[in-house]
Amino acid sequence: MRNPTLKKALLTLLLYTTHTSVLQASAAATATAEEGDSISRPSLHQIFDGPGPRAVIIKKLDSLEEAIKFASTSLPDANIFSCWDDIRRAYLPGLRTQYIKGYGEKNLEGLKAAIQLAHHGQDQFANWIKNPEKLIHDNDLMSRIREAYTEQFSDVLRGYCQMITGKEQKEEVFPMFAKVGQIFSSKVQKQIDYFIKYHKYWSKYWAPISLGQRSLAQLEELAGEHNDKEAQCELNLRARTEDKTGRNYLEARIKLGDQDAQSQLNQAAGNCELGFDDKTGRNYLEARIKLGDQDAQRVVNHAAESGKLGFNQESGLGYLKSQATLGDQDAQKILNQAADNGKLGFTQESGFDYLKSQAKLGDQDAQKILSYKAQWCKLGFDQTSARTYLDEQVKLGDVHAQQALNILALVGTLGFTETTGPAYLEERIRGGDQDALEAVCYSASIAHFSDGRGCYELGTDSHFYFRYYDAHSSGDRPVTLYINRNYGFNKETGLAYLEQHARLGNYSAQVMLYCHGGEDKNHKNFWFFQFYNALMGWERN
């Protein structure tokens, strides 16, 4: 067909006919249903959701512009709402819709601007990450942001860019975040606190980034005027440090239905704070348990394990076993950890036997511990039995055993070599194993940051030493991995690999880029990824 005008007219007619036939089918179904109640009556919402005719048409169109045009010219206004989401899913599934300008009215131009902005971000990623401090001065970028997003969210994105330029900007930016909504400042602070707490080896590099403790006045304003739950939780936590007034404050909050305040008072009773002792704390918690307070039960369980509230080793073990028999999963996990760590009277042999018996009963937590112990040849495992055990568990679908094998392939032990380890991980990555991808990102990170800074140390025997904190090891003692230097990355290719996957939203790659680059680089990259992930719709909690 050589006449383009006629071709376009026929295509439009085809789309309209397809749409009309669906409406007619809906009307016919409705009429039939009204004649007989035994027949279900589909709604327009049901017909147009999912892989229906409209969604198929949108996916087959050549461009975002064609999809927008189809939606605005070929569909009645009532169906723009469903079509709006179909376009978003087809062109950028992860986009956070609630901040798009005109979201409530399903404004197609706002959606188009947001999708184009996200695609622009991916295209410009390599340039942006080289000089992130220039983003705040990019007038074209800021104009695109204002066109795509609400004024409040535009301010948030601009605030992230402003933070990139210097730590001192927080005094100006964070009050703005608080006005926009508590989710931004609270979630960012929570993320920073998490890394400082659980990656203590990195904390000195994170300290300059920390936002600092908010004043009581700020917290009270956020909790009272903005109904900021995070701020209220922080107020409850601080109340536990005030012996005279803290208990009164928490009890007043509890009367208002504040569950977090109840949890804090339970913790105070378990730790003999705020006037509680072993006897009164135990009595208070047991009274709460009788009222169905599961949090109080968890506090008593942990007291039984740690020897508080009058428990000793024998009585604590008996209490936890009794609770586990009643189906208390928290008590069972504490028993598993005690068997692992040699507490509550467990020896290495009896602990190993206990965990194996629990695993046979389908206890996934016990199975997870056994997989990690096999990984490090501990708790009765040797090189041969550990690899055999992990291979067998992987065949049974044990994800924890698979994670252990990924680490072993990276380290090059338990039968993995310089050749078989990388090959194994690459095969896993092709199959969609994100944990394997994280392992390779570690290797790329080590190849790039191999100058002795942070948690990386250059070895003397053709290996890099990577020190990290194993969540399953006792205390804060770091575990040292010996990772082969010849994995295939060098300083340049390691960085390129990390940036490639950071661009696609891989969290591990992003973390490595903002944890090990030196204080100034860490700060810039941290805020850059806050900006980039928000722009792309990849919210991080």
Tab-separated table of C-alpha atoms in Angstrom, residues 102-495:
chain	number	residue	atom	x	y	z
A	102	GLY	CA	-1.088	15.647	36.823
A	103	TYR	CA	-1.122	12.085	38.169
A	104	GLY	CA	-4.562	12.520	39.741
A	105	GLU	CA	-6.040	13.487	36.375
A	106	LYS	CA	-3.872	10.940	34.512
A	107	ASN	CA	-2.228	13.744	32.549
A	108	LEU	CA	-0.603	12.092	29.535
A	109	GLU	CA	1.855	14.914	28.909
A	110	GLY	CA	3.163	14.686	32.476
A	111	LEU	CA	3.620	10.932	32.069
A	112	LYS	CA	5.407	11.440	28.765
A	113	ALA	CA	7.745	14.018	30.321
A	114	ALA	CA	8.558	11.727	33.269
A	115	ILE	CA	9.318	8.735	31.033
A	116	GLN	CA	11.465	10.831	28.714
A	117	LEU	CA	13.305	12.286	31.714
A	118	ALA	CA	14.083	8.810	33.072
A	119	HIS	CA	15.350	7.662	29.675
A	120	HIS	CA	17.453	10.826	29.503
A	121	GLY	CA	18.891	9.947	32.907
A	122	GLN	CA	19.983	6.502	31.765
A	123	ASP	CA	21.500	7.954	28.604
A	124	GLN	CA	23.430	10.580	30.581
A	125	PHE	CA	24.446	8.327	33.486
A	126	ALA	CA	28.113	8.054	32.459
A	127	ASN	CA	28.450	11.841	32.197
A	128	TRP	CA	26.490	12.539	35.367
A	129	ILE	CA	28.462	10.217	37.626
A	130	LYS	CA	31.768	11.735	36.469
A	131	ASN	CA	30.714	15.240	37.527
A	132	PRO	CA	27.601	14.934	39.712
A	133	GLU	CA	28.205	18.328	41.315
A	134	LYS	CA	27.282	19.950	37.976
A	135	LEU	CA	23.734	18.583	38.023
A	136	ILE	CA	22.398	21.462	40.102
A	137	HIS	CA	23.588	23.880	37.402
A	138	ASP	CA	22.087	21.904	34.497
A	139	ASN	CA	19.233	24.215	33.518
A	140	ASP	CA	17.881	21.803	30.906
A	141	LEU	CA	17.712	19.007	33.492
A	142	MET	CA	16.004	21.197	36.082
A	143	SER	CA	13.494	22.355	33.471
A	144	ARG	CA	12.731	18.740	32.534
A	145	ILE	CA	12.209	17.889	36.214
A	146	ARG	CA	9.742	20.750	36.721
A	147	GLU	CA	7.878	19.713	33.575
A	148	ALA	CA	7.569	16.070	34.658
A	149	TYR	CA	7.028	16.189	38.411
A	150	THR	CA	5.018	17.993	41.042
A	151	GLU	CA	6.541	21.042	42.664
A	152	GLN	CA	7.212	19.157	45.902
A	153	PHE	CA	8.987	16.233	44.272
A	154	SER	CA	10.908	18.592	41.989
A	155	ASP	CA	12.190	20.288	45.142
A	156	VAL	CA	13.284	16.913	46.518
A	157	LEU	CA	15.229	16.048	43.358
A	158	ARG	CA	16.796	19.484	43.339
A	159	GLY	CA	17.653	19.063	47.027
A	160	TYR	CA	19.502	15.832	46.306
A	161	CYS	CA	21.514	17.625	43.617
A	162	GLN	CA	22.240	20.440	46.034
A	163	MET	CA	23.505	17.979	48.653
A	164	ILE	CA	26.001	16.624	46.105
A	165	THR	CA	27.790	19.964	46.086
A	166	GLY	CA	28.724	19.859	49.773
A	167	LYS	CA	27.870	18.420	53.182
A	168	GLU	CA	27.215	21.887	54.548
A	169	GLN	CA	24.117	22.077	52.340
A	170	LYS	CA	22.179	19.856	54.731
A	171	GLU	CA	21.290	22.826	56.956
A	172	GLU	CA	19.414	24.320	54.018
A	173	VAL	CA	18.095	21.204	52.315
A	174	PHE	CA	16.759	19.011	55.116
A	175	PRO	CA	14.254	21.515	56.522
A	176	MET	CA	12.857	21.605	52.980
A	177	PHE	CA	12.655	17.806	52.928
A	178	ALA	CA	10.725	17.894	56.197
A	179	LYS	CA	8.195	20.317	54.720
A	180	VAL	CA	7.741	18.179	51.634
A	181	GLY	CA	7.045	15.080	53.691
A	182	GLN	CA	8.689	12.929	56.294
A	183	ILE	CA	9.403	10.014	53.949
A	184	PHE	CA	12.418	11.650	52.352
A	185	SER	CA	14.506	12.838	55.287
A	186	SER	CA	13.517	9.893	57.490
A	187	LYS	CA	14.290	7.213	54.917
A	188	VAL	CA	17.615	8.752	53.978
A	189	GLN	CA	18.603	9.028	57.644
A	190	LYS	CA	17.494	5.434	58.240
A	191	GLN	CA	19.659	4.227	55.356
A	192	ILE	CA	22.715	6.060	56.677
A	193	ASP	CA	22.148	4.743	60.202
A	194	TYR	CA	21.817	1.216	58.826
A	195	PHE	CA	25.199	1.310	57.132
A	196	ILE	CA	26.933	2.825	60.129
A	197	LYS	CA	25.442	0.140	62.396
A	198	TYR	CA	25.916	-2.948	60.259
A	199	HIS	CA	29.055	-2.017	58.358
A	200	LYS	CA	31.107	-0.650	61.217
A	201	TYR	CA	34.334	-0.994	59.299
A	202	TRP	CA	32.939	1.665	56.949
A	203	SER	CA	31.528	3.955	59.618
A	204	LYS	CA	34.435	6.404	59.628
A	205	TYR	CA	33.756	7.073	55.955
A	206	TRP	CA	30.062	7.519	56.619
A	207	ALA	CA	30.351	9.757	59.662
A	208	PRO	CA	30.754	12.976	57.623
A	209	ILE	CA	27.598	12.090	55.684
A	210	SER	CA	25.387	11.486	58.719
A	211	LEU	CA	22.668	14.070	59.131
A	212	GLY	CA	23.128	14.414	62.847
A	213	GLN	CA	20.569	14.017	65.613
A	214	ARG	CA	17.504	16.183	65.270
A	215	SER	CA	16.570	18.350	68.226
A	216	LEU	CA	13.589	17.585	70.429
A	217	ALA	CA	11.884	20.710	69.131
A	218	GLN	CA	12.301	19.536	65.533
A	219	LEU	CA	11.015	16.068	66.386
A	220	GLU	CA	8.015	17.416	68.287
A	221	GLU	CA	7.140	19.714	65.382
A	222	LEU	CA	7.406	16.878	62.863
A	223	ALA	CA	5.429	14.468	65.046
A	224	GLY	CA	2.757	16.994	65.995
A	225	GLU	CA	2.220	19.201	62.962
A	226	HIS	CA	3.223	16.776	60.209
A	227	ASN	CA	2.178	13.471	61.820
A	228	ASP	CA	5.672	12.126	61.136
A	229	LYS	CA	5.678	8.572	62.518
A	230	GLU	CA	9.457	8.269	62.255
A	231	ALA	CA	9.882	11.389	64.387
A	232	GLN	CA	7.392	10.054	66.950
A	233	CYS	CA	9.288	6.761	67.142
A	234	GLU	CA	12.494	8.676	67.793
A	235	LEU	CA	10.784	10.631	70.583
A	236	ASN	CA	9.624	7.347	72.115
A	237	LEU	CA	13.143	5.952	71.958
A	238	ARG	CA	14.624	9.025	73.623
A	239	ALA	CA	12.042	8.771	76.399
A	240	ARG	CA	13.740	5.565	77.559
A	241	THR	CA	16.791	7.601	78.574
A	242	GLU	CA	14.784	9.836	80.927
A	243	ASP	CA	14.206	7.881	84.147
A	244	LYS	CA	11.905	10.427	85.771
A	245	THR	CA	9.742	11.550	82.873
A	246	GLY	CA	10.269	8.868	80.237
A	247	ARG	CA	7.896	6.286	81.677
A	248	ASN	CA	5.141	8.845	82.138
A	249	TYR	CA	5.619	10.016	78.546
A	250	LEU	CA	5.446	6.483	77.129
A	251	GLU	CA	2.405	5.553	79.216
A	252	ALA	CA	0.631	8.687	77.988
A	253	ARG	CA	1.452	7.766	74.394
A	254	ILE	CA	0.209	4.207	74.973
A	255	LYS	CA	-3.172	5.560	76.110
A	256	LEU	CA	-3.348	7.290	72.717
A	257	GLY	CA	-2.847	3.954	70.980
A	258	ASP	CA	0.857	4.366	70.132
A	259	GLN	CA	2.100	0.808	69.529
A	260	ASP	CA	5.717	1.919	69.219
A	261	ALA	CA	5.526	3.512	72.675
A	262	GLN	CA	4.235	0.189	74.024
A	263	SER	CA	7.159	-1.583	72.383
A	264	GLN	CA	9.621	0.864	73.948
A	265	LEU	CA	8.091	0.351	77.401
A	266	ASN	CA	8.323	-3.420	76.895
A	267	GLN	CA	12.004	-3.042	76.043
A	268	ALA	CA	12.528	-0.889	79.117
A	269	ALA	CA	10.932	-3.583	81.291
A	270	GLY	CA	13.132	-6.245	79.703
A	271	ASN	CA	16.287	-4.186	80.277
A	272	CYS	CA	15.337	-3.049	83.801
A	273	GLU	CA	15.081	0.600	82.750
A	274	LEU	CA	12.645	3.359	83.783
A	275	GLY	CA	12.304	2.001	87.316
A	276	PHE	CA	11.797	-1.658	86.403
A	277	ASP	CA	13.838	-4.412	88.067
A	278	ASP	CA	14.012	-8.156	87.326
A	279	LYS	CA	10.825	-8.912	89.242
A	280	THR	CA	8.666	-5.956	88.261
A	281	GLY	CA	9.868	-6.105	84.654
A	282	ARG	CA	9.018	-9.805	84.370
A	283	ASN	CA	5.618	-9.291	86.004
A	284	TYR	CA	4.803	-6.381	83.697
A	285	LEU	CA	5.736	-8.320	80.573
A	286	GLU	CA	3.862	-11.464	81.597
A	287	ALA	CA	0.768	-9.356	82.210
A	288	ARG	CA	1.171	-7.936	78.710
A	289	ILE	CA	1.582	-11.441	77.267
A	290	LYS	CA	-1.732	-12.489	78.827
A	291	LEU	CA	-3.302	-9.599	76.901
A	292	GLY	CA	-1.893	-11.023	73.658
A	293	ASP	CA	1.116	-8.699	73.330
A	294	GLN	CA	3.477	-10.597	70.997
A	295	ASP	CA	6.168	-7.954	71.358
A	296	ALA	CA	6.241	-8.541	75.121
A	297	GLN	CA	6.636	-12.266	74.429
A	298	ARG	CA	9.658	-11.576	72.231
A	299	VAL	CA	11.232	-9.449	74.961
A	300	VAL	CA	10.838	-12.265	77.517
A	301	ASN	CA	12.243	-14.779	75.013
A	302	HIS	CA	15.393	-12.723	74.589
A	303	ALA	CA	15.652	-12.243	78.346
A	304	ALA	CA	15.558	-16.038	78.718
A	305	GLU	CA	18.439	-16.341	76.249
A	306	SER	CA	20.537	-13.561	77.796
A	307	GLY	CA	19.952	-14.413	81.468
A	308	LYS	CA	17.903	-11.338	82.353
A	309	LEU	CA	14.673	-11.033	84.363
A	310	GLY	CA	15.755	-13.799	86.722
A	311	PHE	CA	16.505	-16.434	84.072
A	312	ASN	CA	19.614	-18.615	84.237
A	313	GLN	CA	20.998	-20.999	81.603
A	314	GLU	CA	18.848	-23.948	82.630
A	315	SER	CA	15.588	-22.080	83.168
A	316	GLY	CA	16.122	-20.016	80.023
A	317	LEU	CA	16.619	-23.124	77.874
A	318	GLY	CA	13.541	-24.766	79.389
A	319	TYR	CA	11.413	-21.668	78.845
A	320	LEU	CA	12.423	-21.315	75.197
A	321	LYS	CA	11.864	-25.004	74.434
A	322	SER	CA	8.431	-24.760	76.016
A	323	GLN	CA	7.598	-21.718	73.895
A	324	ALA	CA	8.928	-23.367	70.733
A	325	THR	CA	6.687	-26.375	71.413
A	326	LEU	CA	3.740	-23.966	71.492
A	327	GLY	CA	4.678	-22.733	68.017
A	328	ASP	CA	6.612	-19.610	69.037
A	329	GLN	CA	8.836	-19.006	65.982
A	330	ASP	CA	10.849	-16.306	67.729
A	331	ALA	CA	11.750	-18.727	70.531
A	332	GLN	CA	12.717	-21.353	67.937
A	333	LYS	CA	15.052	-18.935	66.162
A	334	ILE	CA	16.719	-18.056	69.464
A	335	LEU	CA	17.264	-21.759	70.146
A	336	ASN	CA	18.762	-22.203	66.674
A	337	GLN	CA	21.164	-19.318	67.249
A	338	ALA	CA	22.110	-20.722	70.646
A	339	ALA	CA	22.859	-24.098	69.035
A	340	ASP	CA	25.000	-22.276	66.484
A	341	ASN	CA	26.874	-20.080	68.976
A	342	GLY	CA	27.279	-22.593	71.805
A	343	LYS	CA	24.973	-20.803	74.237
A	344	LEU	CA	22.362	-22.171	76.669
A	345	GLY	CA	24.486	-25.267	77.250
A	346	PHE	CA	24.870	-26.342	73.613
A	347	THR	CA	28.230	-27.800	72.542
A	348	GLN	CA	29.464	-27.938	68.949
A	349	GLU	CA	28.313	-31.543	68.646
A	350	SER	CA	24.933	-31.114	70.332
A	351	GLY	CA	24.318	-27.842	68.494
A	352	PHE	CA	25.076	-29.480	65.134
A	353	ASP	CA	22.728	-32.366	65.923
A	354	TYR	CA	19.989	-30.000	67.081
A	355	LEU	CA	20.144	-27.905	63.905
A	356	LYS	CA	20.131	-30.997	61.676
A	357	SER	CA	17.071	-32.343	63.486
A	358	GLN	CA	15.300	-29.000	63.095
A	359	ALA	CA	16.201	-28.840	59.403
A	360	LYS	CA	14.653	-32.285	58.892
A	361	LEU	CA	11.453	-30.895	60.401
A	362	GLY	CA	11.409	-28.172	57.752
A	363	ASP	CA	12.891	-25.382	59.878
A	364	GLN	CA	14.175	-22.925	57.257
A	365	ASP	CA	16.070	-20.856	59.800
A	366	ALA	CA	18.032	-23.911	60.950
A	367	GLN	CA	18.675	-24.809	57.314
A	368	LYS	CA	20.023	-21.323	56.664
A	369	ILE	CA	22.455	-21.570	59.574
A	370	LEU	CA	23.694	-24.972	58.384
A	371	SER	CA	24.334	-23.602	54.893
A	372	TYR	CA	26.443	-20.760	56.272
A	373	LYS	CA	28.364	-23.102	58.544
A	374	ALA	CA	29.076	-25.406	55.614
A	375	GLN	CA	30.323	-22.387	53.678
A	376	TRP	CA	33.032	-21.754	56.290
A	377	CYS	CA	33.614	-25.431	57.205
A	378	LYS	CA	32.460	-24.869	60.768
A	379	LEU	CA	30.202	-26.729	63.185
A	380	GLY	CA	31.379	-30.184	62.114
A	381	PHE	CA	31.764	-29.607	58.361
A	382	ASP	CA	35.017	-30.281	56.504
A	383	GLN	CA	35.957	-29.409	52.894
A	384	THR	CA	34.411	-32.529	51.383
A	385	SER	CA	31.256	-32.781	53.466
A	386	ALA	CA	30.593	-29.041	53.154
A	387	ARG	CA	30.655	-28.982	49.339
A	388	THR	CA	28.592	-32.172	49.133
A	389	TYR	CA	26.054	-30.764	51.566
A	390	LEU	CA	25.712	-27.447	49.732
A	391	ASP	CA	25.395	-29.083	46.308
A	392	GLU	CA	22.652	-31.361	47.611
A	393	GLN	CA	20.802	-28.463	49.222
A	394	VAL	CA	20.940	-26.430	46.021
A	395	LYS	CA	19.271	-29.312	44.176
A	396	LEU	CA	16.497	-29.093	46.768
A	397	GLY	CA	16.034	-25.384	46.045
A	398	ASP	CA	17.842	-24.017	49.118
A	399	VAL	CA	18.550	-20.361	48.286
A	400	HIS	CA	20.892	-19.974	51.263
A	401	ALA	CA	23.044	-22.852	50.054
A	402	GLN	CA	23.129	-21.207	46.625
A	403	GLN	CA	24.294	-17.929	48.142
A	404	ALA	CA	27.027	-19.805	49.989
A	405	LEU	CA	28.225	-21.454	46.764
A	406	ASN	CA	28.298	-18.067	45.034
A	407	ILE	CA	30.617	-16.709	47.718
A	408	LEU	CA	32.812	-19.812	47.530
A	409	ALA	CA	33.073	-19.435	43.759
A	410	LEU	CA	34.177	-15.847	44.313
A	411	VAL	CA	36.688	-16.772	47.005
A	412	GLY	CA	38.006	-19.784	45.126
A	413	THR	CA	37.671	-22.507	47.770
A	414	LEU	CA	35.794	-25.785	48.288
A	415	GLY	CA	36.750	-27.028	44.827
A	416	PHE	CA	36.367	-23.767	42.902
A	417	THR	CA	39.432	-22.563	40.968
A	418	GLU	CA	40.438	-19.401	39.113
A	419	THR	CA	38.714	-20.846	36.050
A	420	THR	CA	35.705	-22.688	37.442
A	421	GLY	CA	34.726	-19.994	39.951
A	422	PRO	CA	34.157	-17.174	37.421
A	423	ALA	CA	32.532	-19.593	34.966
A	424	TYR	CA	30.123	-20.770	37.655
A	425	LEU	CA	29.118	-17.221	38.588
A	426	GLU	CA	28.691	-16.125	34.979
A	427	GLU	CA	26.367	-19.053	34.361
A	428	ARG	CA	24.363	-18.131	37.459
A	429	ILE	CA	24.113	-14.492	36.335
A	430	ARG	CA	22.820	-15.545	32.921
A	431	GLY	CA	20.127	-17.449	34.772
A	432	GLY	CA	19.076	-14.293	36.633
A	433	ASP	CA	20.831	-14.920	39.969
A	434	GLN	CA	21.143	-11.452	41.543
A	435	ASP	CA	23.230	-12.793	44.409
A	436	ALA	CA	25.800	-14.088	41.900
A	437	LEU	CA	25.828	-10.668	40.261
A	438	GLU	CA	26.512	-9.120	43.654
A	439	ALA	CA	29.466	-11.482	44.119
A	440	VAL	CA	30.975	-10.419	40.794
A	441	CYS	CA	30.403	-6.778	41.736
A	442	TYR	CA	32.526	-7.453	44.828
A	443	SER	CA	35.309	-8.693	42.593
A	444	ALA	CA	35.013	-5.674	40.308
A	445	SER	CA	35.028	-3.398	43.342
A	446	ILE	CA	38.160	-5.016	44.728
A	447	ALA	CA	39.920	-4.674	41.379
A	448	HIS	CA	39.100	-0.968	41.271
A	449	PHE	CA	39.577	-0.011	44.944
A	450	SER	CA	42.738	-2.036	45.565
A	451	ASP	CA	44.899	0.636	47.138
A	452	GLY	CA	44.496	-0.370	50.786
A	453	ARG	CA	41.759	2.150	51.525
A	454	GLY	CA	38.562	1.274	53.343
A	455	CYS	CA	37.975	-2.430	53.805
A	456	TYR	CA	40.288	-3.562	51.020
A	457	GLU	CA	43.862	-4.651	51.580
A	458	LEU	CA	46.314	-5.629	48.856
A	459	GLY	CA	47.622	-9.101	49.565
A	460	THR	CA	51.152	-10.341	49.089
A	461	ASP	CA	50.278	-13.653	47.453
A	462	SER	CA	48.294	-12.732	44.336
A	463	HIS	CA	45.060	-12.358	46.274
A	464	PHE	CA	43.036	-9.406	47.496
A	465	TYR	CA	41.840	-9.470	51.067
A	466	PHE	CA	38.252	-8.365	51.505
A	467	ARG	CA	37.114	-7.800	55.080
A	468	TYR	CA	33.413	-7.664	55.831
A	469	TYR	CA	31.033	-8.275	58.708
A	470	ASP	CA	29.192	-11.572	58.469
A	471	ALA	CA	25.702	-11.177	59.944
A	472	HIS	CA	25.864	-14.782	61.101
A	473	SER	CA	29.166	-14.521	62.944
A	474	SER	CA	29.202	-13.646	66.618
A	475	GLY	CA	30.056	-10.118	67.645
A	476	ASP	CA	31.574	-7.553	65.305
A	477	ARG	CA	34.620	-9.577	64.284
A	478	PRO	CA	35.281	-9.136	60.556
A	479	VAL	CA	35.581	-12.128	58.268
A	480	THR	CA	38.446	-12.030	55.770
A	481	LEU	CA	37.876	-13.367	52.275
A	482	TYR	CA	40.805	-14.142	50.015
A	483	ILE	CA	39.596	-13.260	46.555
A	484	ASN	CA	41.713	-14.130	43.548
A	485	ARG	CA	43.205	-11.118	41.816
A	486	ASN	CA	43.029	-12.773	38.386
A	487	TYR	CA	39.264	-12.863	38.237
A	488	GLY	CA	39.474	-10.763	35.076
A	489	PHE	CA	38.992	-7.178	36.251
A	490	ASN	CA	41.539	-4.412	36.507
A	491	LYS	CA	41.123	-0.907	37.907
A	492	GLU	CA	39.421	0.441	34.785
A	493	THR	CA	37.256	-2.540	33.862
A	494	GLY	CA	36.206	-3.021	37.475
A	495	LEU	CA	34.880	0.537	37.608
